[in-house]
Amino acid sequence: MVNSELLMVNENTFIRVFEDSEHLSRYTAAAFVAAAHGAIMERGIFTVALSGGGTPQQFYELLASPAYADQINWQRVHLFWGDERAVPPDADGSNYKQFKEAVIDHVAIPAENIHRVRGELDAEFAAHDYMRQLEAFALAHECVAGNLWPPLDLVLLGLGGDGHTASIFPYTPITIGRPTQAVTADYDGRPAHRVTLTEGVINDARQIWFMIKGLKKAAIVREVVQGARDVDRLPGQRIRPKNGMLTFLLDQPAANLLQ
Ligand code: 6PG
């Protein structure tokens, strides 16, 4: 059991603050196990979209350890990504590679359950291909209700220092009716050509977790959570679940400026 302070923002948005990033990662790993159990019990499968970046690395490594990994029926887990960089799957900078090395290589997940963005393609093609994968999955699992994508059980997100989330960057024009989009953005020396889920898919998820840590994120966390609404400048504010739940999972430094 990991202790945290729980704050309610509104009826479907909560904030959990952990004393440090290790507690944050341990909680997230345990919560992932619980979310997988719940979804598999109710619907037979667990669908999750993963994020890249440095923040979830410790959580991913914990998840692959027997204490957590052995509690999950990986045969029933389907992996998607919230965003991907347009680089080959074996290149540094690939979000798929990050999760493959941390988790996939250590658990018995069938290859057909891995629905990755094909970053080796041109970003426009990769976005189109990913859209088709989502549509085919939704149809195959009969979880489509007039939509072109499945309602995912869990979307894991990070928050950039500039307020971006997934690869929805400040002032990126987003076509909400389209599930995926190619984006070009420079951030922190990372690959600029990317593919992202749009907020339509993210906000249809049953659970959305923003995992954010470190003092350098404190100001942007405050703006996204408590600042005036400005979704063009602060893409993190686009995340508002339709029927699901949004939880901000923060370490103490990232929560430092919240009131
Ligand atoms: C990516 C991400 C991105 C990330 C943020 C935060 O592919 O880069 O999915 O949205 O979550 O940039 O990154 P850090 O965790 O490294 O701060």
PDB file of C-alpha atoms and ligand atoms in Angstrom:
ATOM      1  CA  MET A   1       0.000   0.000   0.000  1.00  0.00           C
ATOM      2  CA  VAL A   2       1.431   3.353  -1.044  1.00  0.00           C
ATOM      3  CA  ASN A   3       0.272   6.482   0.793  1.00  0.00           C
ATOM      4  CA  SER A   4      -0.874   9.516  -1.138  1.00  0.00           C
ATOM      5  CA  GLU A   5      -2.893  12.647  -0.588  1.00  0.00           C
ATOM      6  CA  LEU A   6      -6.113  12.575  -2.630  1.00  0.00           C
ATOM      7  CA  LEU A   7      -7.701  15.806  -3.860  1.00  0.00           C
ATOM      8  CA  MET A   8     -10.902  16.136  -5.852  1.00  0.00           C
ATOM      9  CA  VAL A   9     -10.982  18.667  -8.702  1.00  0.00           C
ATOM     10  CA  ASN A  10     -14.502  17.797  -9.871  1.00  0.00           C
ATOM     11  CA  GLU A  11     -16.739  14.727 -10.019  1.00  0.00           C
ATOM     12  CA  ASN A  12     -14.538  12.925 -12.572  1.00  0.00           C
ATOM     13  CA  THR A  13     -11.108  14.484 -11.947  1.00  0.00           C
ATOM     14  CA  PHE A  14      -8.803  13.673  -9.047  1.00  0.00           C
ATOM     15  CA  ILE A  15      -5.241  14.454  -8.013  1.00  0.00           C
ATOM     16  CA  ARG A  16      -3.025  12.058  -6.058  1.00  0.00           C
ATOM     17  CA  VAL A  17       0.187  13.428  -4.603  1.00  0.00           C
ATOM     18  CA  PHE A  18       2.989  11.050  -3.571  1.00  0.00           C
ATOM     19  CA  GLU A  19       5.948  11.886  -1.379  1.00  0.00           C
ATOM     20  CA  ASP A  20       8.444  11.027  -4.113  1.00  0.00           C
ATOM     21  CA  SER A  21       8.736   9.549  -7.569  1.00  0.00           C
ATOM     22  CA  GLU A  22       9.378   6.038  -6.293  1.00  0.00           C
ATOM     23  CA  HIS A  23       6.087   5.993  -4.407  1.00  0.00           C
ATOM     24  CA  LEU A  24       4.417   7.416  -7.498  1.00  0.00           C
ATOM     25  CA  SER A  25       5.828   4.631  -9.684  1.00  0.00           C
ATOM     26  CA  ARG A  26       4.936   1.896  -7.199  1.00  0.00           C
ATOM     27  CA  TYR A  27       1.370   3.143  -6.890  1.00  0.00           C
ATOM     28  CA  THR A  28       1.041   3.351 -10.673  1.00  0.00           C
ATOM     29  CA  ALA A  29       2.283  -0.217 -11.122  1.00  0.00           C
ATOM     30  CA  ALA A  30      -0.196  -1.522  -8.515  1.00  0.00           C
ATOM     31  CA  ALA A  31      -3.013   0.539 -10.026  1.00  0.00           C
ATOM     32  CA  PHE A  32      -2.167  -0.799 -13.494  1.00  0.00           C
ATOM     33  CA  VAL A  33      -2.488  -4.364 -12.163  1.00  0.00           C
ATOM     34  CA  ALA A  34      -5.856  -3.496 -10.589  1.00  0.00           C
ATOM     35  CA  ALA A  35      -7.109  -1.781 -13.765  1.00  0.00           C
ATOM     36  CA  ALA A  36      -6.093  -4.805 -15.838  1.00  0.00           C
ATOM     37  CA  HIS A  37      -7.909  -7.180 -13.464  1.00  0.00           C
ATOM     38  CA  GLY A  38     -11.059  -5.087 -13.487  1.00  0.00           C
ATOM     39  CA  ALA A  39     -11.204  -4.729 -17.263  1.00  0.00           C
ATOM     40  CA  ILE A  40     -10.433  -8.404 -17.921  1.00  0.00           C
ATOM     41  CA  MET A  41     -13.101  -9.482 -15.421  1.00  0.00           C
ATOM     42  CA  GLU A  42     -15.724  -7.183 -16.940  1.00  0.00           C
ATOM     43  CA  ARG A  43     -14.921  -7.317 -20.643  1.00  0.00           C
ATOM     44  CA  GLY A  44     -12.331 -10.066 -21.138  1.00  0.00           C
ATOM     45  CA  ILE A  45      -9.544  -7.748 -22.326  1.00  0.00           C
ATOM     46  CA  PHE A  46      -7.553  -4.742 -21.085  1.00  0.00           C
ATOM     47  CA  THR A  47      -6.723  -2.036 -23.618  1.00  0.00           C
ATOM     48  CA  VAL A  48      -4.098   0.540 -22.694  1.00  0.00           C
ATOM     49  CA  ALA A  49      -2.364   3.392 -24.527  1.00  0.00           C
ATOM     50  CA  LEU A  50       1.172   4.038 -23.291  1.00  0.00           C
ATOM     51  CA  SER A  51       3.240   7.200 -23.189  1.00  0.00           C
ATOM     52  CA  GLY A  52       6.899   7.912 -23.873  1.00  0.00           C
ATOM     53  CA  GLY A  53       9.274  10.269 -22.109  1.00  0.00           C
ATOM     54  CA  GLY A  54      11.341   9.839 -18.982  1.00  0.00           C
ATOM     55  CA  THR A  55       8.533   9.992 -16.419  1.00  0.00           C
ATOM     56  CA  PRO A  56       7.043   6.484 -16.808  1.00  0.00           C
ATOM     57  CA  GLN A  57      10.376   4.626 -17.108  1.00  0.00           C
ATOM     58  CA  GLN A  58      10.598   3.619 -13.442  1.00  0.00           C
ATOM     59  CA  PHE A  59       6.937   2.539 -13.483  1.00  0.00           C
ATOM     60  CA  TYR A  60       7.531   0.446 -16.634  1.00  0.00           C
ATOM     61  CA  GLU A  61      10.531  -1.287 -15.059  1.00  0.00           C
ATOM     62  CA  LEU A  62       8.547  -2.061 -11.911  1.00  0.00           C
ATOM     63  CA  LEU A  63       5.650  -3.380 -13.967  1.00  0.00           C
ATOM     64  CA  ALA A  64       7.984  -5.900 -15.599  1.00  0.00           C
ATOM     65  CA  SER A  65       9.167  -7.215 -12.235  1.00  0.00           C
ATOM     66  CA  PRO A  66       7.544 -10.481 -11.083  1.00  0.00           C
ATOM     67  CA  ALA A  67       5.778  -8.801  -8.143  1.00  0.00           C
ATOM     68  CA  TYR A  68       3.547  -6.949 -10.626  1.00  0.00           C
ATOM     69  CA  ALA A  69       3.944  -8.719 -13.981  1.00  0.00           C
ATOM     70  CA  ASP A  70       3.000 -12.130 -12.600  1.00  0.00           C
ATOM     71  CA  GLN A  71      -0.374 -10.772 -11.484  1.00  0.00           C
ATOM     72  CA  ILE A  72      -1.399  -9.805 -15.015  1.00  0.00           C
ATOM     73  CA  ASN A  73      -2.855 -12.095 -17.657  1.00  0.00           C
ATOM     74  CA  TRP A  74      -0.809 -10.617 -20.513  1.00  0.00           C
ATOM     75  CA  GLN A  75      -2.636 -12.774 -23.054  1.00  0.00           C
ATOM     76  CA  ARG A  76      -5.601 -10.468 -22.486  1.00  0.00           C
ATOM     77  CA  VAL A  77      -3.716  -7.167 -22.607  1.00  0.00           C
ATOM     78  CA  HIS A  78      -3.743  -5.040 -25.768  1.00  0.00           C
ATOM     79  CA  LEU A  79      -1.124  -2.316 -26.100  1.00  0.00           C
ATOM     80  CA  PHE A  80      -1.559   0.942 -27.982  1.00  0.00           C
ATOM     81  CA  TRP A  81       0.431   4.171 -27.789  1.00  0.00           C
ATOM     82  CA  GLY A  82      -0.797   7.694 -27.100  1.00  0.00           C
ATOM     83  CA  ASP A  83       1.924   8.949 -29.383  1.00  0.00           C
ATOM     84  CA  GLU A  84       5.000   7.826 -31.252  1.00  0.00           C
ATOM     85  CA  ARG A  85       7.959   9.466 -32.879  1.00  0.00           C
ATOM     86  CA  ALA A  86       8.511   8.817 -36.612  1.00  0.00           C
ATOM     87  CA  VAL A  87      11.589   6.641 -36.119  1.00  0.00           C
ATOM     88  CA  PRO A  88      12.064   2.881 -36.682  1.00  0.00           C
ATOM     89  CA  PRO A  89      10.959   0.594 -33.835  1.00  0.00           C
ATOM     90  CA  ASP A  90      14.551  -0.282 -32.957  1.00  0.00           C
ATOM     91  CA  ALA A  91      15.754   3.350 -32.852  1.00  0.00           C
ATOM     92  CA  ASP A  92      16.509   5.256 -29.687  1.00  0.00           C
ATOM     93  CA  GLY A  93      13.658   7.716 -29.349  1.00  0.00           C
ATOM     94  CA  SER A  94      10.993   5.131 -30.260  1.00  0.00           C
ATOM     95  CA  ASN A  95       8.297   4.967 -27.585  1.00  0.00           C
ATOM     96  CA  TYR A  96       7.623   1.386 -28.677  1.00  0.00           C
ATOM     97  CA  LYS A  97      11.275   0.474 -28.124  1.00  0.00           C
ATOM     98  CA  GLN A  98      11.222   2.043 -24.673  1.00  0.00           C
ATOM     99  CA  PHE A  99       8.277  -0.109 -23.557  1.00  0.00           C
ATOM    100  CA  LYS A 100       9.505  -3.194 -25.418  1.00  0.00           C
ATOM    101  CA  GLU A 101      12.827  -3.171 -23.610  1.00  0.00           C
ATOM    102  CA  ALA A 102      11.287  -2.323 -20.245  1.00  0.00           C
ATOM    103  CA  VAL A 103       8.244  -4.633 -20.340  1.00  0.00           C
ATOM    104  CA  ILE A 104       7.342  -6.520 -23.546  1.00  0.00           C
ATOM    105  CA  ASP A 105      10.620  -8.459 -23.603  1.00  0.00           C
ATOM    106  CA  HIS A 106       9.917  -9.733 -20.077  1.00  0.00           C
ATOM    107  CA  VAL A 107       6.268 -10.811 -20.263  1.00  0.00           C
ATOM    108  CA  ALA A 108       4.222 -13.306 -22.297  1.00  0.00           C
ATOM    109  CA  ILE A 109       2.234 -10.908 -24.426  1.00  0.00           C
ATOM    110  CA  PRO A 110       1.199 -12.198 -27.863  1.00  0.00           C
ATOM    111  CA  ALA A 111       2.618 -10.243 -30.831  1.00  0.00           C
ATOM    112  CA  GLU A 112      -0.897  -9.707 -32.197  1.00  0.00           C
ATOM    113  CA  ASN A 113      -1.822  -7.787 -29.027  1.00  0.00           C
ATOM    114  CA  ILE A 114       0.744  -5.097 -29.802  1.00  0.00           C
ATOM    115  CA  HIS A 115      -0.821  -2.312 -31.827  1.00  0.00           C
ATOM    116  CA  ARG A 116       2.103  -0.007 -32.368  1.00  0.00           C
ATOM    117  CA  VAL A 117       2.365   3.114 -34.469  1.00  0.00           C
ATOM    118  CA  ARG A 118       4.597   2.215 -37.403  1.00  0.00           C
ATOM    119  CA  GLY A 119       7.134   4.942 -36.813  1.00  0.00           C
ATOM    120  CA  GLU A 120       9.309   3.649 -39.639  1.00  0.00           C
ATOM    121  CA  LEU A 121       6.760   5.069 -42.119  1.00  0.00           C
ATOM    122  CA  ASP A 122       6.350   8.678 -43.105  1.00  0.00           C
ATOM    123  CA  ALA A 123       4.340  10.284 -40.272  1.00  0.00           C
ATOM    124  CA  GLU A 124       1.264  10.922 -42.476  1.00  0.00           C
ATOM    125  CA  PHE A 125       1.216   7.267 -43.578  1.00  0.00           C
ATOM    126  CA  ALA A 126       1.851   6.074 -40.039  1.00  0.00           C
ATOM    127  CA  ALA A 127      -1.053   8.181 -38.724  1.00  0.00           C
ATOM    128  CA  HIS A 128      -3.336   6.701 -41.391  1.00  0.00           C
ATOM    129  CA  ASP A 129      -2.133   3.168 -40.680  1.00  0.00           C
ATOM    130  CA  TYR A 130      -2.680   3.655 -36.923  1.00  0.00           C
ATOM    131  CA  MET A 131      -6.189   5.004 -37.568  1.00  0.00           C
ATOM    132  CA  ARG A 132      -6.955   1.844 -39.569  1.00  0.00           C
ATOM    133  CA  GLN A 133      -5.580  -0.356 -36.769  1.00  0.00           C
ATOM    134  CA  LEU A 134      -7.858   1.357 -34.233  1.00  0.00           C
ATOM    135  CA  GLU A 135     -10.845   1.007 -36.507  1.00  0.00           C
ATOM    136  CA  ALA A 136     -10.155  -2.687 -37.214  1.00  0.00           C
ATOM    137  CA  PHE A 137      -9.711  -3.359 -33.494  1.00  0.00           C
ATOM    138  CA  ALA A 138     -12.975  -1.595 -32.640  1.00  0.00           C
ATOM    139  CA  LEU A 139     -14.853  -3.600 -35.267  1.00  0.00           C
ATOM    140  CA  ALA A 140     -13.241  -6.929 -34.325  1.00  0.00           C
ATOM    141  CA  HIS A 141     -14.072  -6.438 -30.662  1.00  0.00           C
ATOM    142  CA  GLU A 142     -17.520  -5.011 -31.332  1.00  0.00           C
ATOM    143  CA  CYS A 143     -16.728  -2.123 -29.051  1.00  0.00           C
ATOM    144  CA  VAL A 144     -17.587   0.522 -31.586  1.00  0.00           C
ATOM    145  CA  ALA A 145     -20.622   2.694 -31.049  1.00  0.00           C
ATOM    146  CA  GLY A 146     -20.649   4.777 -34.185  1.00  0.00           C
ATOM    147  CA  ASN A 147     -17.010   5.606 -33.530  1.00  0.00           C
ATOM    148  CA  LEU A 148     -13.895   4.638 -35.402  1.00  0.00           C
ATOM    149  CA  TRP A 149     -11.933   3.649 -32.348  1.00  0.00           C
ATOM    150  CA  PRO A 150     -12.381   1.518 -29.224  1.00  0.00           C
ATOM    151  CA  PRO A 151     -13.048   3.180 -25.880  1.00  0.00           C
ATOM    152  CA  LEU A 152      -9.677   2.368 -24.295  1.00  0.00           C
ATOM    153  CA  ASP A 153      -9.615   1.115 -20.710  1.00  0.00           C
ATOM    154  CA  LEU A 154      -6.625   3.277 -19.821  1.00  0.00           C
ATOM    155  CA  VAL A 155      -4.654   6.084 -21.441  1.00  0.00           C
ATOM    156  CA  LEU A 156      -1.377   6.960 -19.783  1.00  0.00           C
ATOM    157  CA  LEU A 157      -0.172  10.510 -20.449  1.00  0.00           C
ATOM    158  CA  GLY A 158       2.776  12.715 -19.588  1.00  0.00           C
ATOM    159  CA  LEU A 159       2.897  16.490 -19.555  1.00  0.00           C
ATOM    160  CA  GLY A 160       5.635  18.484 -21.281  1.00  0.00           C
ATOM    161  CA  GLY A 161       7.095  21.624 -19.732  1.00  0.00           C
ATOM    162  CA  ASP A 162       5.328  23.545 -22.524  1.00  0.00           C
ATOM    163  CA  GLY A 163       1.945  21.978 -21.675  1.00  0.00           C
ATOM    164  CA  HIS A 164       1.892  19.374 -24.465  1.00  0.00           C
ATOM    165  CA  THR A 165       0.483  15.946 -23.881  1.00  0.00           C
ATOM    166  CA  ALA A 166       0.820  12.852 -26.053  1.00  0.00           C
ATOM    167  CA  SER A 167       2.055  14.752 -29.158  1.00  0.00           C
ATOM    168  CA  ILE A 168      -0.596  17.464 -29.029  1.00  0.00           C
ATOM    169  CA  PHE A 169       1.630  20.537 -28.816  1.00  0.00           C
ATOM    170  CA  PRO A 170       0.726  24.174 -28.123  1.00  0.00           C
ATOM    171  CA  TYR A 171      -1.040  25.727 -31.123  1.00  0.00           C
ATOM    172  CA  THR A 172      -1.060  22.432 -33.098  1.00  0.00           C
ATOM    173  CA  PRO A 173      -4.323  22.490 -35.054  1.00  0.00           C
ATOM    174  CA  ILE A 174      -6.157  19.289 -34.081  1.00  0.00           C
ATOM    175  CA  THR A 175      -8.915  17.701 -36.162  1.00  0.00           C
ATOM    176  CA  ILE A 176     -10.970  16.233 -33.342  1.00  0.00           C
ATOM    177  CA  GLY A 177     -13.088  13.956 -35.560  1.00  0.00           C
ATOM    178  CA  ARG A 178      -9.911  12.182 -36.702  1.00  0.00           C
ATOM    179  CA  PRO A 179      -8.501   9.686 -34.211  1.00  0.00           C
ATOM    180  CA  THR A 180      -4.850  10.104 -35.182  1.00  0.00           C
ATOM    181  CA  GLN A 181      -2.760  12.882 -36.579  1.00  0.00           C
ATOM    182  CA  ALA A 182       0.772  13.527 -37.864  1.00  0.00           C
ATOM    183  CA  VAL A 183       2.488  16.375 -36.026  1.00  0.00           C
ATOM    184  CA  THR A 184       5.852  18.135 -36.273  1.00  0.00           C
ATOM    185  CA  ALA A 185       7.197  19.715 -33.105  1.00  0.00           C
ATOM    186  CA  ASP A 186      10.590  20.361 -31.570  1.00  0.00           C
ATOM    187  CA  TYR A 187      10.813  19.466 -27.897  1.00  0.00           C
ATOM    188  CA  ASP A 188      13.857  18.755 -25.795  1.00  0.00           C
ATOM    189  CA  GLY A 189      15.949  17.508 -28.748  1.00  0.00           C
ATOM    190  CA  ARG A 190      13.554  14.589 -29.308  1.00  0.00           C
ATOM    191  CA  PRO A 191      12.493  13.388 -32.804  1.00  0.00           C
ATOM    192  CA  ALA A 192      10.276  16.104 -34.293  1.00  0.00           C
ATOM    193  CA  HIS A 193       8.033  14.096 -36.629  1.00  0.00           C
ATOM    194  CA  ARG A 194       5.385  12.320 -34.640  1.00  0.00           C
ATOM    195  CA  VAL A 195       1.985  10.658 -34.648  1.00  0.00           C
ATOM    196  CA  THR A 196      -0.516  11.308 -31.903  1.00  0.00           C
ATOM    197  CA  LEU A 197      -3.925  10.162 -30.784  1.00  0.00           C
ATOM    198  CA  THR A 198      -6.227  13.164 -30.760  1.00  0.00           C
ATOM    199  CA  GLU A 199      -8.279  14.213 -27.771  1.00  0.00           C
ATOM    200  CA  GLY A 200     -11.391  12.494 -29.217  1.00  0.00           C
ATOM    201  CA  VAL A 201      -9.852   9.061 -28.600  1.00  0.00           C
ATOM    202  CA  ILE A 202      -8.184  10.018 -25.329  1.00  0.00           C
ATOM    203  CA  ASN A 203     -11.334  11.539 -23.838  1.00  0.00           C
ATOM    204  CA  ASP A 204     -13.355   8.411 -24.702  1.00  0.00           C
ATOM    205  CA  ALA A 205     -11.143   6.290 -22.411  1.00  0.00           C
ATOM    206  CA  ARG A 206     -12.508   4.787 -19.216  1.00  0.00           C
ATOM    207  CA  GLN A 207      -9.486   5.994 -17.260  1.00  0.00           C
ATOM    208  CA  ILE A 208      -6.866   8.607 -18.056  1.00  0.00           C
ATOM    209  CA  TRP A 209      -3.773   8.992 -15.904  1.00  0.00           C
ATOM    210  CA  PHE A 210      -1.452  11.967 -16.165  1.00  0.00           C
ATOM    211  CA  MET A 211       1.837  10.902 -14.598  1.00  0.00           C
ATOM    212  CA  ILE A 212       3.977  13.960 -13.811  1.00  0.00           C
ATOM    213  CA  LYS A 213       7.043  14.411 -11.668  1.00  0.00           C
ATOM    214  CA  GLY A 214       9.691  16.946 -10.733  1.00  0.00           C
ATOM    215  CA  LEU A 215       9.849  20.567  -9.659  1.00  0.00           C
ATOM    216  CA  LYS A 216      10.401  21.745 -13.218  1.00  0.00           C
ATOM    217  CA  LYS A 217       6.835  20.665 -14.043  1.00  0.00           C
ATOM    218  CA  ALA A 218       5.253  22.462 -11.045  1.00  0.00           C
ATOM    219  CA  ALA A 219       4.383  25.688 -12.890  1.00  0.00           C
ATOM    220  CA  ILE A 220       2.823  23.951 -15.895  1.00  0.00           C
ATOM    221  CA  VAL A 221       0.890  21.543 -13.646  1.00  0.00           C
ATOM    222  CA  ARG A 222      -0.603  24.509 -11.874  1.00  0.00           C
ATOM    223  CA  GLU A 223      -1.533  26.210 -15.157  1.00  0.00           C
ATOM    224  CA  VAL A 224      -3.094  23.098 -16.656  1.00  0.00           C
ATOM    225  CA  VAL A 225      -5.049  22.169 -13.522  1.00  0.00           C
ATOM    226  CA  GLN A 226      -5.923  25.529 -12.009  1.00  0.00           C
ATOM    227  CA  GLY A 227      -5.187  28.144 -14.692  1.00  0.00           C
ATOM    228  CA  ALA A 228      -7.635  29.903 -17.003  1.00  0.00           C
ATOM    229  CA  ARG A 229      -8.811  27.681 -19.826  1.00  0.00           C
ATOM    230  CA  ASP A 230      -6.651  28.078 -22.937  1.00  0.00           C
ATOM    231  CA  VAL A 231      -6.506  24.749 -24.741  1.00  0.00           C
ATOM    232  CA  ASP A 232      -4.495  26.084 -27.671  1.00  0.00           C
ATOM    233  CA  ARG A 233      -1.638  27.173 -25.424  1.00  0.00           C
ATOM    234  CA  LEU A 234      -2.117  24.400 -22.850  1.00  0.00           C
ATOM    235  CA  PRO A 235      -2.972  21.143 -24.680  1.00  0.00           C
ATOM    236  CA  GLY A 236      -3.070  19.288 -21.352  1.00  0.00           C
ATOM    237  CA  GLN A 237      -6.352  21.118 -20.711  1.00  0.00           C
ATOM    238  CA  ARG A 238      -7.895  19.339 -23.728  1.00  0.00           C
ATOM    239  CA  ILE A 239      -8.007  16.179 -21.642  1.00  0.00           C
ATOM    240  CA  ARG A 240     -11.496  15.935 -20.195  1.00  0.00           C
ATOM    241  CA  PRO A 241     -12.986  12.453 -20.068  1.00  0.00           C
ATOM    242  CA  LYS A 242     -16.465  12.113 -21.552  1.00  0.00           C
ATOM    243  CA  ASN A 243     -17.670   9.329 -19.272  1.00  0.00           C
ATOM    244  CA  GLY A 244     -14.475   8.125 -17.634  1.00  0.00           C
ATOM    245  CA  MET A 245     -12.162   9.342 -14.891  1.00  0.00           C
ATOM    246  CA  LEU A 246      -9.090  11.541 -15.038  1.00  0.00           C
ATOM    247  CA  THR A 247      -6.400  11.231 -12.371  1.00  0.00           C
ATOM    248  CA  PHE A 248      -3.285  13.348 -12.019  1.00  0.00           C
ATOM    249  CA  LEU A 249      -0.557  11.228 -10.392  1.00  0.00           C
ATOM    250  CA  LEU A 250       2.060  13.660  -9.096  1.00  0.00           C
ATOM    251  CA  ASP A 251       5.111  13.552  -6.940  1.00  0.00           C
ATOM    252  CA  GLN A 252       5.367  16.221  -4.256  1.00  0.00           C
ATOM    253  CA  PRO A 253       7.684  18.540  -6.258  1.00  0.00           C
ATOM    254  CA  ALA A 254       5.342  18.550  -9.291  1.00  0.00           C
ATOM    255  CA  ALA A 255       2.426  19.428  -6.991  1.00  0.00           C
ATOM    256  CA  ASN A 256       4.367  22.185  -5.254  1.00  0.00           C
ATOM    257  CA  LEU A 257       2.481  25.149  -6.708  1.00  0.00           C
ATOM    258  CA  LEU A 258      -1.059  23.724  -6.551  1.00  0.00           C
ATOM    259  CA  GLN A 259      -3.373  25.581  -4.224  1.00  0.00           C
TER     260      GLN A 259
HETATM  261  C1  6PG B   1       6.564  11.593 -26.003  1.00  0.00           C
HETATM  262  C2  6PG B   1       5.503  11.628 -24.949  1.00  0.00           C
HETATM  263  C3  6PG B   1       5.260  12.996 -24.387  1.00  0.00           C
HETATM  264  C4  6PG B   1       5.836  12.986 -22.955  1.00  0.00           C
HETATM  265  C5  6PG B   1       6.108  14.366 -22.457  1.00  0.00           C
HETATM  266  C6  6PG B   1       6.731  14.366 -21.067  1.00  0.00           C
HETATM  267  O1  6PG B   1       6.517  10.752 -26.871  1.00  0.00           O
HETATM  268  O2  6PG B   1       7.488  12.406 -25.927  1.00  0.00           O
HETATM  269  O3  6PG B   1       4.532  10.707 -24.929  1.00  0.00           O
HETATM  270  O4  6PG B   1       3.971  13.454 -24.414  1.00  0.00           O
HETATM  271  O5  6PG B   1       4.960  12.317 -22.114  1.00  0.00           O
HETATM  272  O6  6PG B   1       6.984  15.001 -23.350  1.00  0.00           O
HETATM  273  O7  6PG B   1       8.007  13.802 -21.164  1.00  0.00           O
HETATM  274  P1  6PG B   1       8.913  13.557 -19.883  1.00  0.00           P
HETATM  275  O8  6PG B   1       8.244  12.481 -19.100  1.00  0.00           O
HETATM  276  O9  6PG B   1      10.239  13.110 -20.420  1.00  0.00           O
HETATM  277  O10 6PG B   1       8.972  14.838 -19.161  1.00  0.00           O
END
